[in-house]
């Protein structure tokens, strides 16, 4: 057992097993039970194949363009995908150490990197960059299989304590705090942003622990006392039992899922709607557990995972949508039509969802392949007889697209003799936001997709780790666009909600309400916390906050301002 003393920044006792987050690559390491080893090995295989396709794609594009001399460089990276020292070693780490795949790839990369750094030969040393690229790509593909940090953590057995060198507020916002009992960080002080957030969320936290995150093994039991700043690493079982009893007492009243799905309102009585984003029908039980009012975003392209488009026939889709609608009814479900990537929609191939590339994706792709869009709309219209359903189009950029989509939809309703359902547009491109007053006349509702809106406004690929610092939700341009949409929606009386990751960030939700939004959709695990934050908001105050934030000229200034406001309000509530 080891005893450490850091700075207790948020009171309470927490007990759990260590989950370690290594930054800046944001790789989490956590222990896996034996029955999960095969799944992690399969995830590595999938990431290798996906990386191979991406690299072959890049190589082919280069080979046919003016930079054709660079194409062979990618042969080296393709070879590395088969290198036993990297992928083979990662498999071995998963099997021997029983840790998650992303961490195993990270570890294997670190071993190879050290090997390369020690080499004299400058040519071979240069290969270090390639290996960094390949392992980064593998990790990205592992992360972007639709499994976010929150989902990863939700699969860990029992309560956990997050150990990180640093925990940013946006990362903190991605965590399911009903499972993460507390956190310990190497860096930090009492005024540390995340510490302020931890206090307002009543999650025990100790910061300033120097190098704990690099020394601790994933799965090690920890007892953390946020009042005294003490952290016991691997304590005796009797000490764990005693701490657990204290923890139960001190966590009473902390972030918990509501037992009833009461609608949520701000402290001054403004009703805020909270729906859930889901990808898989298996996520539905979470809806109940976390208290979502319905489904605000069903990413239907997940239905195609591992399937070809042709095999997702109208009937296959119809049954899937019926099952979803029936399970959620009488609460409403908003189903987004496929947001697919043009490169992977060829016949006989399993399509992939779109995340980064602009171009032929979302509704545009649907209009270019009306048979695909038509099949999906027919299945949706038929399923709408089973319960309340709304249809939403992704990646809308212009009024003509909405008109064409509506014409196809109305033709289908006419053929089927079915009543129309509400049709909405996702506002996730700057173009759509800027013409939202015009689009408002064409739609029944708007949903702001900030994940894409941020990437296209700031010209930052949301899947590129190297640019993550530039991906700034609080950038003044993003805030202005959100305000434009919120105002247009209000003026035209079009319901609007926001379903990007921003909605689930407890530090940002007040600002969003201040910008005029009263409906959000988010990952189910984020709902309990966001509810708690909303219940403490006063609309007049957050409107003032938003007005001031909109006058600031950088994302850093806005962030600082929000945290100062949060710190002031938590100080106030502790004095009460
Ligand atoms: C968005 O872009 O904000 C969104 C919710 O959609 P996705 O993350 O599926 O692109
Ligand atoms: Mg999107």
Coordinates of C-alpha atoms and ligand atoms in Angstrom, one line a residue:
X1 CA 0.0 0.0 0.0
X2 CA 1.2 3.6 -0.7
X3 CA -0.1 6.7 0.9
X4 CA 0.0 10.0 -1.0
X5 CA -1.1 13.5 -0.1
X6 CA -2.3 15.9 -2.7
X7 CA -4.7 18.9 -2.6
X8 CA -8.2 17.9 -1.8
X9 CA -10.3 20.1 -4.0
X10 CA -13.8 18.6 -3.8
X11 CA -14.8 16.9 -0.5
X12 CA -16.1 13.4 0.0
X13 CA -14.6 9.9 0.0
X14 CA -14.5 7.7 -3.1
X15 CA -13.5 4.1 -3.5
X16 CA -12.9 2.3 -6.8
X17 CA -10.4 0.7 -9.1
X18 CA -8.0 2.9 -11.1
X19 CA -8.8 3.8 -14.7
X20 CA -5.9 5.6 -16.1
X21 CA -6.0 8.2 -18.8
X22 CA -2.8 9.0 -20.6
X23 CA -2.7 12.4 -22.4
X24 CA -2.2 14.1 -24.8
X25 CA -3.2 11.0 -26.8
X26 CA -6.2 10.5 -24.5
X27 CA -5.7 6.8 -24.3
X28 CA -7.5 5.2 -21.4
X29 CA -6.1 2.0 -19.8
X30 CA -8.3 -0.2 -17.9
X31 CA -8.3 -3.9 -16.9
X32 CA -10.7 -6.2 -18.8
X33 CA -12.3 -9.4 -17.6
X34 CA -11.1 -12.6 -19.4
X35 CA -14.3 -12.9 -21.4
X36 CA -13.6 -9.6 -23.0
X37 CA -10.2 -10.4 -24.4
X38 CA -11.6 -11.8 -27.7
X39 CA -13.6 -8.6 -28.2
X40 CA -10.5 -6.4 -27.8
X41 CA -8.5 -8.6 -30.2
X42 CA -11.3 -8.3 -32.7
X43 CA -11.3 -4.5 -32.3
X44 CA -7.6 -4.5 -33.1
X45 CA -8.3 -6.6 -36.3
X46 CA -11.0 -4.2 -37.3
X47 CA -8.8 -1.1 -36.7
X48 CA -6.0 -2.7 -38.7
X49 CA -8.3 -3.4 -41.7
X50 CA -9.8 0.0 -41.5
X51 CA -6.3 1.6 -41.4
X52 CA -5.2 -0.5 -44.3
X53 CA -8.2 0.8 -46.4
X54 CA -7.5 4.3 -45.4
X55 CA -3.8 4.1 -46.3
X56 CA -4.4 2.3 -49.6
X57 CA -6.9 5.1 -50.4
X58 CA -4.3 7.8 -49.6
X59 CA -1.7 6.0 -51.6
X60 CA -4.0 5.6 -54.6
X61 CA -5.0 9.3 -54.5
X62 CA -1.4 10.4 -54.4
X63 CA -0.2 8.0 -57.1
X64 CA -2.6 9.5 -59.6
X65 CA -1.8 13.2 -58.8
X66 CA 1.1 15.6 -59.0
X67 CA 2.6 14.3 -55.7
X68 CA 2.9 10.8 -57.1
X69 CA 6.5 10.5 -55.8
X70 CA 5.2 10.5 -52.3
X71 CA 3.0 7.5 -52.8
X72 CA 5.6 4.9 -51.9
X73 CA 6.1 6.5 -48.5
X74 CA 2.7 4.9 -47.6
X75 CA 4.0 1.5 -48.5
X76 CA 6.2 1.7 -45.4
X77 CA 3.2 2.5 -43.3
X78 CA 1.2 -0.3 -44.9
X79 CA 4.0 -2.8 -44.1
X80 CA 4.0 -1.6 -40.5
X81 CA 0.4 -2.7 -40.1
X82 CA 1.6 -6.3 -40.4
X83 CA 4.7 -5.8 -38.2
X84 CA 4.7 -8.3 -35.3
X85 CA 6.6 -5.6 -33.2
X86 CA 3.6 -3.3 -33.4
X87 CA 0.3 -5.0 -34.0
X88 CA 1.5 -8.5 -32.9
X89 CA 2.9 -7.0 -29.7
X90 CA -0.3 -5.1 -29.0
X91 CA -2.3 -8.4 -29.3
X92 CA 0.1 -10.0 -26.9
X93 CA -0.3 -7.2 -24.4
X94 CA -4.1 -7.6 -24.5
X95 CA -3.8 -11.3 -23.9
X96 CA -1.0 -11.2 -21.3
X97 CA -1.9 -8.1 -19.3
X98 CA -5.7 -8.1 -20.0
X99 CA -5.9 -4.4 -20.8
X100 CA -8.0 -2.6 -23.5
X101 CA -6.9 -2.6 -27.1
X102 CA -6.2 1.2 -27.4
X103 CA -3.9 1.0 -24.5
X104 CA -2.1 -2.1 -25.8
X105 CA -1.5 -0.3 -29.1
X106 CA -0.2 2.7 -27.3
X107 CA 2.2 0.6 -25.2
X108 CA 3.5 -1.4 -28.2
X109 CA 4.1 1.9 -30.0
X110 CA 6.1 3.3 -27.0
X111 CA 8.3 0.1 -27.0
X112 CA 9.0 0.4 -30.8
X113 CA 9.6 4.1 -30.5
X114 CA 12.3 3.6 -27.9
X115 CA 13.9 1.1 -30.1
X116 CA 14.0 3.5 -33.1
X117 CA 15.2 6.4 -31.0
X118 CA 18.2 4.4 -30.0
X119 CA 19.2 3.8 -33.7
X120 CA 22.2 5.5 -35.3
X121 CA 21.0 5.2 -38.9
X122 CA 19.2 8.4 -39.8
X123 CA 17.0 6.6 -42.4
X124 CA 15.8 4.2 -39.8
X125 CA 15.3 7.0 -37.3
X126 CA 13.1 8.7 -39.7
X127 CA 10.8 5.7 -39.7
X128 CA 9.9 6.8 -36.2
X129 CA 7.5 9.4 -37.6
X130 CA 5.8 6.7 -39.7
X131 CA 5.3 4.4 -36.8
X132 CA 3.9 7.3 -34.8
X133 CA 1.4 8.0 -37.7
X134 CA 0.4 4.3 -38.0
X135 CA -0.2 3.8 -34.3
X136 CA -2.0 7.1 -34.1
X137 CA -4.3 6.0 -36.9
X138 CA -4.9 2.6 -35.3
X139 CA -5.9 4.3 -32.0
X140 CA -8.1 6.8 -33.8
X141 CA -9.9 3.9 -35.6
X142 CA -10.2 2.1 -32.3
X143 CA -11.7 5.1 -30.7
X144 CA -14.0 6.0 -33.5
X145 CA -15.7 2.8 -33.8
X146 CA -18.6 4.6 -32.1
X147 CA -17.1 3.9 -28.7
X148 CA -16.4 7.1 -26.8
X149 CA -14.7 7.5 -23.4
X150 CA -18.1 7.4 -21.6
X151 CA -19.1 4.1 -23.3
X152 CA -15.6 2.6 -22.6
X153 CA -15.9 3.5 -18.9
X154 CA -19.4 2.2 -18.7
X155 CA -18.1 -1.2 -19.6
X156 CA -15.7 -1.3 -16.6
X157 CA -16.8 -3.6 -13.9
X158 CA -17.7 -1.9 -10.6
X159 CA -16.9 1.6 -9.4
X160 CA -13.8 3.4 -10.7
X161 CA -11.5 6.3 -9.9
X162 CA -10.1 8.2 -12.8
X163 CA -6.4 8.8 -12.6
X164 CA -5.0 11.3 -15.2
X165 CA -2.1 13.6 -15.5
X166 CA -4.6 16.3 -16.3
X167 CA -8.4 16.3 -16.7
X168 CA -9.8 18.9 -18.9
X169 CA -13.4 20.1 -18.4
X170 CA -14.4 18.8 -21.8
X171 CA -13.1 15.4 -20.9
X172 CA -14.7 15.5 -17.5
X173 CA -17.9 16.2 -19.3
X174 CA -17.7 13.0 -21.3
X175 CA -17.6 10.8 -18.2
X176 CA -20.4 9.0 -16.6
X177 CA -20.1 10.2 -13.1
X178 CA -22.6 7.7 -11.8
X179 CA -19.8 5.2 -12.4
X180 CA -16.7 7.2 -11.9
X181 CA -16.7 7.8 -8.2
X182 CA -13.9 10.4 -8.1
X183 CA -10.7 11.5 -9.7
X184 CA -7.1 12.1 -9.0
X185 CA -4.8 14.1 -11.1
X186 CA -1.0 14.8 -11.3
X187 CA -1.5 18.4 -12.1
X188 CA -3.8 21.0 -10.6
X189 CA -4.6 23.4 -7.8
X190 CA -7.8 24.5 -6.0
X191 CA -8.6 27.0 -8.7
X192 CA -8.0 24.4 -11.5
X193 CA -11.0 24.5 -13.8
X194 CA -11.8 20.8 -13.4
X195 CA -11.6 21.2 -9.6
X196 CA -14.2 23.9 -9.7
X197 CA -16.4 21.7 -11.9
X198 CA -15.8 18.7 -9.5
X199 CA -17.1 20.8 -6.6
X200 CA -20.1 21.9 -8.4
X201 CA -20.9 18.3 -9.3
X202 CA -20.0 17.1 -5.8
X203 CA -17.5 14.5 -7.1
X204 CA -14.6 13.9 -4.6
X205 CA -11.3 14.9 -6.2
X206 CA -7.7 15.2 -5.3
X207 CA -5.2 17.0 -7.5
X208 CA -1.5 17.8 -7.4
X209 CA -0.3 14.1 -7.1
X210 CA 2.8 14.7 -9.3
X211 CA 3.4 11.5 -11.3
X212 CA 0.7 9.1 -10.0
X213 CA -0.8 8.5 -13.4
X214 CA 2.4 7.2 -14.9
X215 CA 3.1 4.9 -12.0
X216 CA -0.2 3.3 -11.2
X217 CA -1.4 0.0 -12.8
X218 CA -4.8 0.0 -14.2
X219 CA -7.3 -1.8 -11.9
X220 CA -5.4 -1.0 -8.7
X221 CA -7.8 -0.3 -5.8
X222 CA -7.8 3.3 -4.6
X223 CA -9.4 5.2 -1.7
X224 CA -9.5 8.9 -2.2
X225 CA -10.5 11.5 0.3
X226 CA -11.2 14.9 -1.3
X227 CA -11.6 16.6 2.1
X228 CA -8.1 15.8 3.4
X229 CA -6.3 15.3 0.1
X230 CA -5.2 11.8 1.0
X231 CA -5.0 9.0 -1.5
X232 CA -4.4 5.4 -0.5
X233 CA -3.2 3.2 -3.4
X234 CA -3.8 -0.5 -3.0
X235 CA -5.0 -0.4 0.7
X236 CA -5.8 -3.4 2.9
X237 CA -9.3 -4.9 2.2
X238 CA -10.4 -3.8 5.7
X239 CA -9.5 -0.1 4.9
X240 CA -11.4 -0.4 1.6
X241 CA -14.5 -1.7 3.5
X242 CA -14.3 1.1 6.0
X243 CA -13.9 3.7 3.3
X244 CA -16.8 2.3 1.3
X245 CA -19.1 2.9 4.3
X246 CA -17.9 6.5 4.5
X247 CA -18.2 6.9 0.7
X248 CA -21.9 5.8 0.7
X249 CA -22.6 8.5 3.3
X250 CA -20.7 11.3 1.6
X251 CA -22.0 10.5 -1.9
X252 CA -25.6 10.8 -0.8
X253 CA -27.0 13.6 -2.8
X254 CA -24.2 13.5 -5.4
X255 CA -24.9 13.0 -9.1
X256 CA -27.2 10.1 -9.4
X257 CA -29.7 9.0 -12.0
X258 CA -33.2 10.3 -11.1
X259 CA -35.5 7.5 -10.0
X260 CA -38.5 9.1 -11.8
X261 CA -38.4 10.8 -15.1
X262 CA -39.7 14.1 -13.9
X263 CA -39.3 16.9 -16.5
X264 CA -36.5 19.2 -15.7
X265 CA -36.8 23.0 -15.1
X266 CA -34.4 25.7 -14.3
X267 CA -34.4 27.1 -10.8
X268 CA -36.7 29.8 -12.0
X269 CA -39.1 27.4 -13.6
X270 CA -38.2 27.4 -17.3
X271 CA -38.9 23.9 -18.7
X272 CA -35.9 22.3 -20.5
X273 CA -36.3 19.2 -22.6
X274 CA -33.7 16.5 -22.5
X275 CA -33.6 13.7 -25.0
X276 CA -31.0 11.0 -25.6
X277 CA -28.7 10.3 -28.5
X278 CA -28.4 6.6 -29.3
X279 CA -26.7 4.5 -31.9
X280 CA -27.8 1.0 -31.0
X281 CA -31.2 -0.3 -30.0
X282 CA -29.4 -2.1 -27.1
X283 CA -28.8 1.4 -25.6
X284 CA -32.5 1.8 -24.9
X285 CA -32.5 0.6 -21.3
X286 CA -30.2 3.5 -20.5
X287 CA -33.0 5.8 -21.6
X288 CA -35.1 4.8 -18.6
X289 CA -32.2 4.6 -16.3
X290 CA -31.0 8.2 -17.0
X291 CA -34.4 9.9 -17.4
X292 CA -34.4 10.9 -21.1
X293 CA -37.7 12.2 -22.4
X294 CA -37.3 10.5 -25.7
X295 CA -34.7 10.0 -28.4
X296 CA -33.5 13.2 -30.0
X297 CA -31.0 11.6 -32.3
X298 CA -30.9 8.0 -33.5
X299 CA -27.8 7.7 -35.8
X300 CA -29.4 5.2 -38.2
X301 CA -26.2 4.5 -40.1
X302 CA -25.2 2.3 -37.2
X303 CA -27.8 -0.1 -38.4
X304 CA -25.5 -0.8 -41.3
X305 CA -22.5 -1.7 -39.2
X306 CA -20.9 -4.8 -40.8
X307 CA -23.7 -5.0 -43.4
X308 CA -23.8 -4.0 -47.0
X309 CA -26.3 -1.4 -48.1
X310 CA -28.2 -3.9 -50.3
X311 CA -28.8 -6.2 -47.4
X312 CA -30.5 -3.4 -45.4
X313 CA -33.7 -3.8 -47.4
X314 CA -36.8 -1.8 -46.7
X315 CA -38.2 -4.6 -44.6
X316 CA -35.0 -5.1 -42.6
X317 CA -35.0 -1.4 -41.9
X318 CA -38.8 -1.3 -41.2
X319 CA -38.5 -4.0 -38.5
X320 CA -35.6 -2.2 -36.9
X321 CA -37.4 1.2 -36.8
X322 CA -40.6 -0.4 -35.5
X323 CA -38.7 -2.1 -32.7
X324 CA -37.2 1.3 -31.8
X325 CA -40.4 3.3 -32.0
X326 CA -42.5 0.7 -30.1
X327 CA -40.0 0.4 -27.3
X328 CA -39.8 4.1 -26.8
X329 CA -43.5 5.0 -27.4
X330 CA -45.3 7.1 -26.2
X331 CA -42.1 9.1 -26.0
X332 CA -41.0 10.4 -29.4
X333 CA -38.0 9.2 -31.5
X334 CA -36.1 11.3 -34.0
X335 CA -34.4 9.2 -36.6
X336 CA -31.7 10.7 -38.6
X337 CA -31.3 9.3 -42.2
X338 CA -28.0 7.7 -43.0
X339 CA -25.0 10.0 -42.6
X340 CA -22.6 7.9 -44.7
X341 CA -19.3 8.5 -46.4
X342 CA -19.4 8.4 -50.2
X343 CA -16.2 6.4 -50.4
X344 CA -17.7 3.4 -48.6
X345 CA -21.2 3.2 -50.1
X346 CA -20.2 1.1 -53.2
X347 CA -22.2 -2.0 -53.8
X348 CA -21.2 -5.0 -51.9
X349 CA -19.3 -3.0 -49.3
X350 CA -20.1 -2.3 -45.7
X351 CA -20.7 1.4 -45.6
X352 CA -19.1 3.7 -43.0
X353 CA -20.5 6.6 -41.2
X354 CA -19.2 10.0 -42.0
X355 CA -17.3 12.0 -39.5
X356 CA -14.7 14.1 -41.0
X357 CA -14.9 14.5 -44.7
X358 CA -17.0 17.2 -46.4
X359 CA -18.3 16.4 -49.8
X360 CA -20.8 13.9 -50.8
X361 CA -22.3 12.9 -47.5
X362 CA -25.5 13.0 -45.4
X363 CA -28.5 14.3 -47.3
X364 CA -26.5 15.1 -50.4
X365 CA -25.4 11.5 -50.7
X366 CA -29.0 10.5 -50.2
X367 CA -30.2 12.8 -53.0
X368 CA -27.4 11.5 -55.3
X369 CA -28.7 7.9 -54.6
X370 CA -32.5 8.4 -54.4
X371 CA -33.0 4.7 -54.3
X372 CA -31.1 4.5 -51.0
X373 CA -32.9 7.5 -49.5
X374 CA -36.3 6.4 -50.9
X375 CA -35.9 2.9 -49.3
X376 CA -35.1 4.4 -46.0
X377 CA -37.9 7.0 -46.1
X378 CA -40.5 4.3 -47.0
X379 CA -39.3 2.1 -44.1
X380 CA -39.6 5.1 -41.8
X381 CA -43.0 6.3 -43.0
X382 CA -44.3 2.7 -42.5
X383 CA -42.8 2.5 -39.0
X384 CA -44.4 5.9 -38.0
X385 CA -47.7 4.0 -37.7
X386 CA -46.2 2.4 -34.5
X387 CA -45.6 5.5 -32.5
X388 CA -44.4 9.1 -32.6
X389 CA -41.5 9.4 -35.0
X390 CA -39.7 12.4 -36.6
X391 CA -37.3 12.2 -39.5
X392 CA -34.2 14.4 -39.6
X393 CA -31.8 14.9 -42.5
X394 CA -28.0 15.2 -41.8
X395 CA -25.6 17.6 -43.4
X396 CA -28.1 20.0 -45.0
X397 CA -26.5 23.0 -46.7
X398 CA -29.3 24.5 -48.8
X399 CA -33.0 25.1 -49.3
X400 CA -33.1 23.1 -52.5
X401 CA -31.9 20.0 -50.8
X402 CA -34.7 20.2 -48.2
X403 CA -37.2 20.8 -51.0
X404 CA -36.0 17.8 -52.9
X405 CA -36.0 15.6 -49.8
X406 CA -39.5 16.8 -48.9
X407 CA -40.8 16.1 -52.5
X408 CA -39.5 12.5 -52.3
X409 CA -41.0 12.1 -48.8
X410 CA -44.4 13.5 -49.8
X411 CA -44.4 11.1 -52.9
X412 CA -43.8 8.2 -50.5
X413 CA -46.5 9.3 -48.0
X414 CA -48.9 9.6 -51.0
X415 CA -48.1 6.1 -52.4
X416 CA -48.5 4.6 -48.9
X417 CA -51.5 6.6 -48.0
X418 CA -49.7 7.6 -44.8
X419 CA -50.0 10.8 -42.8
X420 CA -46.8 12.9 -43.0
X421 CA -44.5 13.0 -39.9
X422 CA -42.4 16.1 -38.9
X423 CA -39.3 16.6 -41.1
X424 CA -36.3 18.3 -39.7
X425 CA -32.8 19.6 -40.8
X426 CA -29.6 19.2 -38.8
X427 CA -27.9 22.5 -38.7
X428 CA -24.3 21.3 -38.8
X429 CA -22.7 23.4 -41.5
X430 CA -22.1 27.2 -41.4
X431 CA -24.1 27.5 -44.5
X432 CA -27.2 26.0 -42.9
X433 CA -26.8 28.1 -39.8
X434 CA -26.4 31.3 -41.8
X435 CA -29.6 30.6 -43.8
X436 CA -31.5 29.1 -40.9
X437 CA -34.2 31.9 -41.4
X438 CA -34.7 30.6 -44.9
X439 CA -34.5 26.9 -44.0
X440 CA -37.0 27.6 -41.2
X441 CA -39.7 27.9 -43.9
X442 CA -38.9 24.4 -45.2
X443 CA -38.7 22.4 -42.1
X444 CA -40.8 21.3 -39.0
X445 CA -37.8 21.4 -36.7
X446 CA -34.1 22.1 -36.4
X447 CA -31.4 20.2 -34.5
X448 CA -28.0 21.9 -34.1
X449 CA -25.2 19.4 -34.6
X450 CA -22.2 21.1 -33.0
X451 CA -19.8 18.3 -33.6
X452 CA -19.8 19.0 -37.3
X453 CA -20.7 22.7 -37.0
X454 CA -17.4 23.3 -35.1
X455 CA -15.3 21.3 -37.5
X456 CA -16.6 23.1 -40.6
X457 CA -16.6 26.5 -39.0
X458 CA -13.1 26.3 -37.7
X459 CA -11.8 24.1 -40.6
X460 CA -10.6 21.5 -38.1
X461 CA -11.0 17.8 -38.9
X462 CA -12.7 16.5 -35.8
X463 CA -11.0 13.1 -36.0
X464 CA -7.5 14.4 -36.2
X465 CA -5.8 14.1 -32.8
X466 CA -3.1 16.6 -33.8
X467 CA -5.7 19.4 -34.3
X468 CA -7.7 18.7 -31.1
X469 CA -6.4 22.0 -29.5
X470 CA -8.0 23.9 -32.4
X471 CA -11.3 22.2 -32.1
X472 CA -12.9 24.9 -29.9
X473 CA -16.6 24.7 -29.1
X474 CA -16.4 28.1 -27.4
X475 CA -14.9 29.9 -30.4
X476 CA -16.8 33.2 -30.9
X477 CA -17.7 32.1 -34.5
X478 CA -19.4 29.0 -33.2
X479 CA -21.3 30.9 -30.5
X480 CA -22.5 33.5 -33.0
X481 CA -23.7 30.7 -35.3
X482 CA -25.6 29.1 -32.5
X483 CA -27.2 32.4 -31.7
X484 CA -28.2 33.0 -35.3
X485 CA -30.0 29.6 -35.4
X486 CA -31.6 30.1 -32.1
X487 CA -33.0 33.5 -33.1
X488 CA -34.2 32.3 -36.5
X489 CA -35.9 29.4 -34.9
X490 CA -37.7 31.6 -32.4
X491 CA -38.7 34.1 -35.0
X492 CA -40.2 31.4 -37.2
X493 CA -41.6 29.4 -34.4
X494 CA -39.6 26.3 -35.4
X495 CA -38.7 24.0 -32.5
X496 CA -34.9 23.8 -32.1
X497 CA -32.7 21.5 -30.1
X498 CA -28.9 20.9 -29.9
X499 CA -27.5 17.4 -30.0
X500 CA -23.7 17.8 -30.4
X501 CA -21.3 16.9 -27.6
X502 CA -21.5 20.5 -26.4
X503 CA -25.0 19.8 -24.9
X504 CA -23.5 17.2 -22.5
X505 CA -20.8 19.6 -21.2
X506 CA -22.0 20.8 -17.8
X507 CA -19.7 23.8 -18.1
X508 CA -21.4 24.9 -21.3
X509 CA -25.1 24.1 -20.8
X510 CA -25.8 27.4 -19.0
X511 CA -24.3 29.3 -21.9
X512 CA -26.5 27.4 -24.3
X513 CA -29.6 28.1 -22.3
X514 CA -28.5 31.8 -22.2
X515 CA -28.3 31.7 -26.0
X516 CA -32.0 30.8 -26.1
X517 CA -31.9 27.0 -26.4
X518 CA -34.4 25.0 -24.2
X519 CA -34.0 21.5 -25.7
X520 CA -31.0 19.2 -25.8
X521 CA -30.2 15.7 -26.8
X522 CA -27.1 13.9 -25.5
X523 CA -25.5 10.6 -24.6
X524 CA -27.7 9.0 -21.9
X525 CA -24.9 8.8 -19.3
X526 CA -24.5 12.6 -19.4
X527 CA -28.2 13.3 -18.6
X528 CA -28.1 13.1 -14.8
X529 CA -25.3 15.7 -14.5
X530 CA -26.8 18.1 -17.0
X531 CA -30.1 17.9 -15.2
X532 CA -28.4 18.9 -12.0
X533 CA -26.7 21.8 -13.6
X534 CA -30.0 23.0 -15.3
X535 CA -31.9 22.8 -12.0
X536 CA -29.5 25.4 -10.5
X537 CA -29.7 27.8 -13.5
X538 CA -31.6 31.1 -13.5
X539 CA -32.5 32.1 -17.0
X540 CA -32.0 35.8 -16.4
X541 CA -28.4 35.1 -15.2
X542 CA -27.5 32.9 -18.0
X543 CA -28.8 35.3 -20.6
X544 CA -26.5 38.0 -19.1
X545 CA -23.7 35.4 -19.1
X546 CA -24.3 34.7 -22.8
X547 CA -24.5 38.4 -23.7
X548 CA -21.2 38.9 -22.1
X549 CA -19.6 35.8 -23.5
X550 CA -20.6 36.9 -27.0
X551 CA -18.6 40.1 -26.6
X552 CA -15.3 38.1 -25.8
X553 CA -13.0 37.6 -28.7
X554 CA -11.3 34.2 -28.0
X555 CA -12.4 30.7 -26.9
X556 CA -9.9 30.9 -24.0
X557 CA -11.5 34.2 -22.7
X558 CA -15.0 32.6 -23.0
X559 CA -13.9 29.5 -21.1
X560 CA -12.2 31.5 -18.4
X561 CA -15.3 33.7 -18.0
X562 CA -17.6 30.6 -17.7
X563 CA -15.4 29.1 -15.1
X564 CA -15.2 32.3 -13.1
X565 CA -18.9 32.4 -13.2
X566 CA -19.2 28.8 -12.1
X567 CA -16.6 29.3 -9.3
X568 CA -18.6 32.3 -8.0
X569 CA -21.8 30.3 -8.0
X570 CA -20.4 27.3 -6.2
X571 CA -18.8 29.6 -3.6
X572 CA -22.2 31.2 -3.2
X573 CA -24.0 27.9 -2.8
X574 CA -21.5 26.6 -0.2
X575 CA -22.1 29.7 1.8
X576 CA -25.9 29.2 1.7
Ligands
LIG1 C1 -23.1 16.5 -34.8 O1 -22.5 16.7 -35.9 O2 -23.1 17.3 -33.9 C2 -23.9 15.3 -34.6 C3 -24.6 15.1 -33.5 O3 -23.8 14.3 -35.5 P1 -22.6 13.3 -35.6 O4 -21.8 13.4 -34.4 O5 -23.2 11.9 -35.8 O6 -21.9 13.8 -36.8
LIG2 MG1 -22.9 15.5 -37.6

